[in-house]
Tab-separated table of C-alpha atoms and ligand atoms in Angstrom:
chain	number	residue	atom	x	y	z
N	1	MET	CA	-0.188	-0.290	0.257
N	2	LEU	CA	2.955	2.374	0.918
N	3	ARG	CA	6.362	2.216	-0.980
N	4	LEU	CA	9.321	4.475	-0.366
N	5	ALA	CA	11.550	3.782	-3.219
N	6	GLY	CA	15.295	5.630	-2.796
N	7	ALA	CA	14.368	7.934	-0.605
N	8	ALA	CA	16.366	10.696	0.606
N	9	VAL	CA	16.395	13.941	2.380
N	10	ARG	CA	19.937	16.130	2.615
N	11	PHE	CA	20.341	18.891	5.560
N	12	PRO	CA	23.028	21.035	5.538
N	13	GLY	CA	25.889	18.014	6.523
N	14	ARG	CA	24.507	14.902	6.459
N	15	ALA	CA	21.630	12.947	5.252
N	16	ALA	CA	18.962	12.377	6.972
N	17	LEU	CA	17.414	9.824	4.681
N	18	ASP	CA	19.929	8.283	2.673
N	19	GLY	CA	17.954	5.891	0.022
N	20	ILE	CA	15.280	4.144	1.936
N	21	ASP	CA	13.337	1.460	0.102
N	22	LEU	CA	10.230	0.410	2.333
N	23	ASP	CA	7.159	-1.129	1.733
N	24	VAL	CA	3.844	-1.620	3.941
N	25	ALA	CA	1.144	-3.574	3.339
N	26	GLU	CA	-3.066	-2.770	4.109
N	27	ARG	CA	-3.362	-3.209	7.491
N	28	GLU	CA	0.263	-4.089	8.737
N	29	ILE	CA	1.584	-2.858	11.281
N	30	VAL	CA	5.327	-1.583	10.851
N	31	CYS	CA	7.307	-0.428	13.972
N	32	VAL	CA	10.594	1.511	12.651
N	33	LEU	CA	13.425	1.244	15.962
N	34	GLY	CA	16.737	3.714	15.640
N	35	PRO	CA	18.224	5.964	18.035
N	36	SER	CA	17.511	9.811	18.237
N	37	GLY	CA	18.939	11.194	14.598
N	38	SER	CA	18.332	8.647	13.008
N	39	GLY	CA	15.787	10.054	10.700
N	40	LYS	CA	12.481	8.564	11.761
N	41	SER	CA	10.911	11.319	12.734
N	42	THR	CA	12.059	12.398	8.747
N	43	LEU	CA	10.708	9.450	7.483
N	44	LEU	CA	7.342	9.788	8.417
N	45	ARG	CA	7.156	13.606	7.487
N	46	THR	CA	8.236	12.300	3.854
N	47	VAL	CA	5.310	10.429	3.854
N	48	ALA	CA	2.817	13.438	5.050
N	49	GLY	CA	4.201	15.621	2.846
N	50	LEU	CA	5.743	17.588	5.363
N	51	GLN	CA	9.575	16.930	4.209
N	52	PRO	CA	10.212	17.069	0.608
N	53	LEU	CA	12.534	14.680	-0.383
N	54	ASP	CA	15.539	15.805	-2.249
N	55	ALA	CA	15.466	12.231	-4.466
N	56	GLY	CA	13.333	8.994	-4.494
N	57	ARG	CA	9.538	8.944	-4.371
N	58	VAL	CA	6.747	7.804	-1.979
N	59	PHE	CA	3.392	6.210	-3.085
N	60	LEU	CA	0.009	5.420	-1.806
N	61	ASP	CA	-1.689	2.554	-3.342
N	62	GLY	CA	0.717	3.076	-6.530
N	63	ARG	CA	0.142	6.733	-6.982
N	64	ASP	CA	2.630	8.622	-6.710
N	65	LEU	CA	2.670	11.195	-3.966
N	66	ARG	CA	5.083	14.033	-5.391
N	67	GLY	CA	3.344	17.444	-5.461
N	68	VAL	CA	0.203	16.016	-3.682
N	69	PRO	CA	0.159	18.261	-0.174
N	70	ALA	CA	0.107	17.037	3.290
N	71	HIS	CA	-4.098	17.289	3.292
N	72	ARG	CA	-5.189	15.753	-0.140
N	73	ARG	CA	-2.738	12.392	1.325
N	74	GLY	CA	-5.370	10.358	3.326
N	75	VAL	CA	-2.487	9.901	6.187
N	76	GLY	CA	-2.912	10.787	9.368
N	77	LEU	CA	0.268	11.772	11.809
N	78	MET	CA	0.130	12.091	15.335
N	79	PHE	CA	3.415	13.813	16.250
N	80	GLN	CA	5.971	13.284	18.577
N	81	ASP	CA	4.746	15.806	21.103
N	82	HIS	CA	0.737	15.049	20.243
N	83	GLN	CA	-0.050	18.635	21.173
N	84	LEU	CA	-3.738	19.023	21.891
N	85	PHE	CA	-5.613	22.595	21.648
N	86	PRO	CA	-6.349	23.846	25.194
N	87	GLN	CA	-8.496	26.259	24.480
N	88	ARG	CA	-10.777	23.492	23.050
N	89	ASP	CA	-12.531	20.483	24.884
N	90	VAL	CA	-11.890	16.678	23.949
N	91	GLY	CA	-14.578	16.783	21.440
N	92	GLY	CA	-13.002	19.877	19.938
N	93	ASN	CA	-9.332	18.392	19.518
N	94	VAL	CA	-10.621	15.008	17.961
N	95	GLY	CA	-13.251	16.196	15.696
N	96	PHE	CA	-10.540	19.038	14.630
N	97	GLY	CA	-10.255	17.017	11.377
N	98	LEU	CA	-14.052	16.263	10.722
N	99	ARG	CA	-14.897	19.990	11.149
N	100	VAL	CA	-11.849	21.267	8.630
N	101	ARG	CA	-12.919	19.106	5.996
N	102	GLY	CA	-16.141	20.018	6.523
N	103	THR	CA	-18.215	17.405	7.916
N	104	GLY	CA	-21.383	18.502	9.736
N	105	ARG	CA	-22.631	18.965	13.476
N	106	ALA	CA	-24.367	15.702	13.918
N	107	GLU	CA	-22.233	13.527	11.868
N	108	ARG	CA	-19.252	14.867	13.490
N	109	ASP	CA	-21.272	14.559	17.217
N	110	ALA	CA	-21.440	10.529	16.763
N	111	ARG	CA	-18.109	10.230	14.589
N	112	VAL	CA	-16.480	11.627	17.700
N	113	GLY	CA	-18.666	9.634	20.658
N	114	GLU	CA	-17.739	6.597	18.867
N	115	LEU	CA	-13.500	6.948	18.950
N	116	LEU	CA	-13.957	7.625	22.470
N	117	ASP	CA	-15.559	4.924	23.733
N	118	LEU	CA	-12.487	3.295	20.532
N	119	VAL	CA	-9.633	4.561	22.908
N	120	GLY	CA	-11.810	3.678	26.335
N	121	LEU	CA	-12.907	7.406	27.173
N	122	PRO	CA	-16.176	6.785	26.742
N	123	GLY	CA	-18.443	10.752	27.659
N	124	ALA	CA	-15.106	12.226	27.606
N	125	ALA	CA	-16.339	14.667	25.423
N	126	ARG	CA	-16.976	18.159	27.309
N	127	ARG	CA	-13.870	17.373	29.063
N	128	ALA	CA	-11.118	20.361	29.170
N	129	VAL	CA	-7.955	19.041	27.525
N	130	GLY	CA	-6.382	20.213	30.938
N	131	SER	CA	-7.730	18.039	33.210
N	132	LEU	CA	-6.216	14.776	31.905
N	133	SER	CA	-3.707	12.926	32.717
N	134	GLY	CA	-0.820	12.225	30.206
N	135	GLY	CA	-2.365	9.101	29.456
N	136	GLU	CA	-5.590	9.889	28.512
N	137	GLN	CA	-4.178	13.044	26.112
N	138	GLN	CA	-2.636	10.476	24.388
N	139	ARG	CA	-5.857	8.371	24.125
N	140	VAL	CA	-7.313	11.746	22.906
N	141	ALA	CA	-4.990	12.659	20.552
N	142	LEU	CA	-4.905	8.999	18.804
N	143	ALA	CA	-8.536	9.470	18.858
N	144	ARG	CA	-7.969	12.429	16.566
N	145	ALA	CA	-5.548	11.293	14.416
N	146	LEU	CA	-7.950	8.149	13.663
N	147	ALA	CA	-11.349	10.453	13.070
N	148	PRO	CA	-10.847	11.079	9.051
N	149	ARG	CA	-10.302	7.264	9.066
N	150	PRO	CA	-6.781	7.947	7.141
N	151	ARG	CA	-5.837	6.001	4.753
N	152	LEU	CA	-1.909	5.401	6.878
N	153	LEU	CA	-1.816	6.216	10.384
N	154	MET	CA	1.234	6.981	11.162
N	155	LEU	CA	2.799	7.318	14.592
N	156	ASP	CA	5.632	9.279	15.963
N	157	GLU	CA	7.289	7.748	19.227
N	158	PRO	CA	3.243	7.543	20.236
N	159	LEU	CA	4.056	6.994	24.013
N	160	GLY	CA	7.593	8.091	24.487
N	161	GLN	CA	6.151	10.570	27.048
N	162	LEU	CA	4.148	8.114	29.518
N	163	ASP	CA	6.289	5.899	32.381
N	164	ARG	CA	6.514	2.429	31.681
N	165	SER	CA	3.935	0.523	33.228
N	166	LEU	CA	1.686	2.675	31.573
N	167	ARG	CA	3.508	2.563	28.317
N	168	GLU	CA	3.632	-1.381	28.096
N	169	ARG	CA	-0.444	-1.347	28.594
N	170	LEU	CA	-1.072	1.158	26.376
N	171	VAL	CA	0.665	-0.716	23.321
N	172	VAL	CA	-1.070	-4.271	23.695
N	173	GLU	CA	-4.639	-1.750	23.461
N	174	LEU	CA	-3.277	0.349	20.644
N	175	ARG	CA	-2.360	-3.819	18.755
N	176	SER	CA	-5.461	-4.753	19.481
N	177	LEU	CA	-7.039	-1.728	18.129
N	178	PHE	CA	-5.507	-1.489	15.381
N	179	GLU	CA	-5.945	-5.444	14.148
N	180	ARG	CA	-9.626	-4.581	14.991
N	181	LEU	CA	-9.779	-1.428	13.327
N	182	GLY	CA	-7.396	-3.302	10.319
N	183	THR	CA	-5.790	0.094	10.403
N	184	THR	CA	-2.494	0.557	7.981
N	185	VAL	CA	0.303	2.061	10.244
N	186	LEU	CA	3.879	3.152	10.104
N	187	ALA	CA	4.891	3.467	13.896
N	188	VAL	CA	8.331	5.137	14.497
N	189	THR	CA	10.076	4.499	18.061
N	190	HIS	CA	13.251	4.388	20.303
N	191	ASP	CA	12.086	2.090	22.310
N	192	GLN	CA	12.854	-1.781	21.347
N	193	GLY	CA	10.167	-3.088	23.945
N	194	GLU	CA	7.460	-0.341	22.565
N	195	ALA	CA	8.352	-1.853	19.154
N	196	PHE	CA	8.591	-5.844	19.180
N	197	ALA	CA	4.841	-6.083	21.187
N	198	LEU	CA	3.449	-3.360	18.527
N	199	ALA	CA	4.991	-4.500	14.952
N	200	ASP	CA	4.299	-7.382	12.618
N	201	ARG	CA	7.580	-6.095	11.678
N	202	VAL	CA	10.293	-3.566	12.343
N	203	VAL	CA	12.373	-1.609	10.644
N	204	VAL	CA	16.074	-0.862	12.382
N	205	MET	CA	17.647	2.884	11.444
N	206	ARG	CA	21.036	4.147	11.452
N	207	ASP	CA	22.231	6.789	10.030
N	208	GLY	CA	19.443	7.503	7.432
N	209	ARG	CA	19.442	3.713	6.040
N	210	ILE	CA	17.494	0.551	7.000
N	211	ALA	CA	19.956	-1.819	9.420
N	212	GLN	CA	17.100	-4.561	9.360
N	213	SER	CA	13.722	-5.291	8.159
N	214	GLY	CA	11.773	-8.319	10.011
N	215	LYS	CA	9.304	-9.735	12.037
N	216	PRO	CA	9.926	-9.348	15.768
N	217	LEU	CA	10.968	-12.455	16.385
N	218	GLU	CA	13.249	-12.741	13.684
N	219	VAL	CA	14.984	-9.675	14.655
N	220	TRP	CA	15.186	-10.965	17.751
N	221	GLN	CA	16.854	-13.939	17.323
N	222	TRP	CA	19.222	-12.832	14.230
N	223	PRO	CA	20.268	-9.027	14.414
N	224	ALA	CA	22.159	-8.130	11.106
N	225	ASP	CA	25.143	-7.174	13.118
N	226	ALA	CA	26.914	-5.753	15.693
N	227	PHE	CA	25.124	-1.918	15.759
N	228	VAL	CA	21.734	-3.818	15.783
N	229	ALA	CA	22.177	-6.360	18.331
N	230	ARG	CA	23.582	-3.388	20.204
N	231	PHE	CA	20.859	-1.386	19.712
N	232	LEU	CA	19.002	-4.084	21.385
N	233	GLY	CA	20.435	-3.759	24.331
N	234	PHE	CA	23.027	-6.938	24.147
N	235	GLU	CA	26.322	-6.460	25.402
N	236	ASN	CA	28.148	-9.282	24.329
N	237	VAL	CA	29.003	-8.316	21.012
N	238	VAL	CA	32.508	-9.182	20.011
N	239	GLY	CA	34.638	-9.848	16.987
N	240	ALA	CA	35.287	-13.660	16.821
N	241	ARG	CA	37.173	-15.775	13.799
N	242	VAL	CA	34.906	-19.035	13.625
N	243	THR	CA	36.590	-22.351	12.808
N	244	GLY	CA	33.929	-25.073	12.431
N	245	ARG	CA	31.494	-24.742	15.455
N	246	VAL	CA	34.370	-23.005	17.227
N	247	ALA	CA	34.595	-18.949	17.065
N	248	ASP	CA	38.050	-17.660	18.883
N	249	THR	CA	37.072	-14.527	20.794
N	250	PRO	CA	38.260	-12.631	23.417
N	251	TRP	CA	36.683	-14.984	26.049
N	252	GLY	CA	38.516	-17.702	24.249
N	253	GLY	CA	36.592	-20.316	22.492
N	254	ILE	CA	33.130	-20.330	21.947
N	255	PRO	CA	31.180	-23.074	20.485
N	256	VAL	CA	28.554	-21.886	17.696
N	257	PRO	CA	25.546	-23.378	16.119
N	258	GLU	CA	25.526	-25.858	12.576
N	259	GLY	CA	26.211	-23.914	10.050
N	260	SER	CA	27.061	-20.281	11.545
N	261	ALA	CA	29.219	-18.758	8.974
N	262	GLN	CA	33.106	-18.953	8.857
N	263	GLY	CA	35.873	-16.692	9.112
N	264	PRO	CA	36.293	-13.562	10.917
N	265	GLY	CA	32.908	-11.833	12.092
N	266	ASP	CA	30.670	-10.451	15.058
N	267	LEU	CA	30.028	-12.799	17.455
N	268	LEU	CA	26.691	-12.288	19.625
N	269	VAL	CA	26.392	-14.059	22.741
N	270	ARG	CA	23.121	-14.092	24.503
N	271	PRO	CA	23.009	-13.930	28.191
N	272	ALA	CA	21.016	-17.414	28.443
N	273	ALA	CA	24.639	-18.832	26.307
N	274	VAL	CA	26.893	-18.411	29.658
N	275	ARG	CA	26.311	-21.074	31.969
N	276	PHE	CA	27.276	-20.640	35.748
N	277	VAL	CA	30.074	-23.829	35.881
N	278	ALA	CA	32.557	-24.199	39.239
N	279	ALA	CA	34.750	-21.525	40.022
N	280	SER	CA	38.245	-24.380	38.531
N	281	GLU	CA	36.154	-25.422	35.566
N	282	GLY	CA	35.246	-22.992	32.282
N	283	LEU	CA	36.662	-19.432	31.854
N	284	ARG	CA	36.819	-17.778	35.203
N	285	CYS	CA	35.234	-15.199	36.122
N	286	THR	CA	34.605	-12.471	39.174
N	287	VAL	CA	31.531	-11.193	39.611
N	288	THR	CA	30.955	-6.947	39.414
N	289	ALA	CA	27.794	-6.640	40.204
N	290	ARG	CA	24.060	-8.374	40.143
N	291	THR	CA	20.794	-6.354	38.796
N	292	PHE	CA	17.198	-8.121	39.904
N	293	ARG	CA	15.062	-8.252	36.947
N	294	GLY	CA	11.281	-9.687	37.394
N	295	ALA	CA	11.926	-13.228	37.089
N	296	HIS	CA	15.865	-13.717	36.893
N	297	VAL	CA	19.153	-11.662	37.882
N	298	ALA	CA	21.449	-10.036	35.437
N	299	VAL	CA	25.098	-10.939	36.304
N	300	ARG	CA	27.760	-8.405	34.734
N	301	LEU	CA	30.949	-10.752	34.976
N	302	ASP	CA	34.910	-8.755	34.936
N	303	PRO	CA	36.580	-12.414	33.160
N	304	GLY	CA	40.143	-10.244	33.898
N	305	GLY	CA	43.135	-9.990	31.334
N	306	GLY	CA	41.603	-6.984	29.810
N	307	ALA	CA	38.791	-9.383	28.122
N	308	PRO	CA	35.258	-6.995	28.125
N	309	ALA	CA	33.052	-7.591	30.719
N	310	LEU	CA	30.429	-10.369	30.281
N	311	GLU	CA	26.586	-10.057	30.902
N	312	ALA	CA	24.991	-13.281	32.208
N	313	GLU	CA	21.199	-14.274	33.648
N	314	CYS	CA	19.796	-16.746	36.097
N	315	ALA	CA	17.419	-17.801	38.483
N	316	VAL	CA	17.202	-15.232	41.308
N	317	ARG	CA	18.138	-18.412	43.880
N	318	ALA	CA	20.958	-19.357	41.652
N	319	ALA	CA	22.694	-16.427	41.157
N	320	PRO	CA	26.125	-15.288	42.609
N	321	GLY	CA	26.952	-12.094	44.221
N	322	PRO	CA	29.381	-9.135	43.769
N	323	GLY	CA	33.251	-10.499	44.617
N	324	ASP	CA	32.660	-14.141	43.909
N	325	GLU	CA	34.164	-16.195	41.826
N	326	VAL	CA	32.815	-18.521	39.097
N	327	GLY	CA	33.564	-20.614	35.956
N	328	VAL	CA	31.781	-19.844	33.094
N	329	VAL	CA	30.848	-22.138	29.653
N	330	PHE	CA	28.860	-21.076	26.679
N	331	GLU	CA	25.364	-23.042	25.392
N	332	PRO	CA	25.948	-23.247	21.084
N	333	ALA	CA	21.859	-22.224	20.699
N	334	ASP	CA	21.953	-18.734	21.962
N	335	VAL	CA	25.465	-17.470	19.998
N	336	VAL	CA	24.563	-16.488	17.520
N	337	VAL	CA	26.833	-15.215	14.138
N	338	LEU	CA	25.531	-11.814	13.679
N	339	GLY	CA	24.808	-11.449	9.444
N	340	GLY	CA	25.319	-15.624	9.204
N	341	ARG	CA	21.235	-16.122	9.219
N	342	GLU	CA	21.273	-16.880	5.746
N	343	ALA	CA	23.871	-19.442	6.444
N	344	GLY	CA	20.590	-21.036	7.825
N	345	ALA	CA	23.218	-20.613	11.594
N	346	GLY	CA	21.254	-20.908	14.563
N	347	ARG	CA	17.599	-21.780	16.668
N	348	ALA	CA	14.883	-21.977	14.520
N	349	PRO	CA	12.089	-19.168	15.841
E	1	LIG	P1	14.950	11.173	15.007
E	1	LIG	O1	13.107	11.057	14.643
E	1	LIG	O2	15.041	9.636	14.373
E	1	LIG	O3	15.443	11.438	16.053
E	1	LIG	P2	14.976	13.216	12.619
E	1	LIG	O4	14.757	12.052	11.459
E	1	LIG	O5	14.086	14.373	13.386
E	1	LIG	O6	15.475	12.126	13.353
E	1	LIG	O7	16.035	14.195	12.068
E	1	LIG	C1	17.418	13.092	11.348
E	1	LIG	C2	19.018	14.369	11.427
E	1	LIG	O8	17.940	15.184	10.862
E	1	LIG	C3	19.583	14.872	13.191
E	1	LIG	O9	20.400	14.605	12.710
E	1	LIG	C4	18.706	16.302	12.782
E	1	LIG	O10	19.073	16.790	13.549
E	1	LIG	C5	18.759	16.502	11.505
E	1	LIG	N1	17.364	17.493	10.939
E	1	LIG	C6	16.180	17.101	10.995
E	1	LIG	N2	15.316	18.263	10.588
E	1	LIG	C7	16.071	19.220	10.383
E	1	LIG	C8	16.280	20.229	10.042
E	1	LIG	N3	14.977	20.548	9.686
E	1	LIG	N4	17.076	20.884	9.361
E	1	LIG	C9	18.220	20.911	9.776
E	1	LIG	N5	17.997	19.353	10.223
E	1	LIG	C10	17.504	18.548	10.724
E	2	LIG	MG1	12.351	11.906	15.670
């Protein structure tokens, strides 16, 4: 439904978008994930018609959008800061787009009521926006973006300003809402949790380019390169040389899955791959920190000898504490030779 072909935007001194090719299918929820400054907002602004392209094309339903003004594109954009109009009540905010298009009062009121029900704020039309909590304002902004029934809904950091527990709840609600409505969604965020919970497909951006695109589970299991792996929060990423089933690393020889790409490359050792054994066996490490993360514990290890720190995870009751000496061995099922996906390496999802 949406296609970007070679889309490029240059600002003085740098390219915000550097040749983006991206397709979004009807009813698909695509989430663009990337660090601040990677070009996410610029991408949405080009599709919305708020930022002209320096090269490339944007197509919606096969139609080239060049020269089509923003209000004729049939796309809804919910901005990063989702500013509501403070002088209008909730209904005035939600109905704004309809009013601009000349939709009559009765139809507008009906649609506003319907949308407020949908976002879980029934009967809130006459409330002042100043009396709403952050989460409620976010819902009103979403209802406002949905009101004109856009062909494509674009969300810029939709839950960025909310606290963690509210964000986790809303993201699940959003996903089921979009599924029910059959909305096609292109969302951008710098938060991996948000992207992975919301998306049918995740697109990781770096410096105006696409670093990886795939189903959330695929991207999680097989990050394309060291940048993507680190951005997803994995810390055990090192240069290695793979020979047969063993990778030579600063942590010693680590077993890799059958079929892994051979030769020099980057290796991801998931924390789950690090197993504790007696201090006299395996790679000897000193525990430097221990962090409780709900059901498991993240353990930081210093292998000594100038080798990089290792991140491990284990059950709460089995967790060693700071200062403890431990031995570690590695489980190949949670070791990934990055970029080796084509070779069919690694565990099937
Ligand atoms: P993100 O949303 O991923 O944080 P942006 O798309 O906002 O990234 O910005 C990408 C890059 O383009 C950044 O380096 C930013 O500083 C730059 N940029 C964005 N808008 C402008 C502008 N109007 N003028 C100059 N540089 C800009
Ligand atoms: Mg942005």
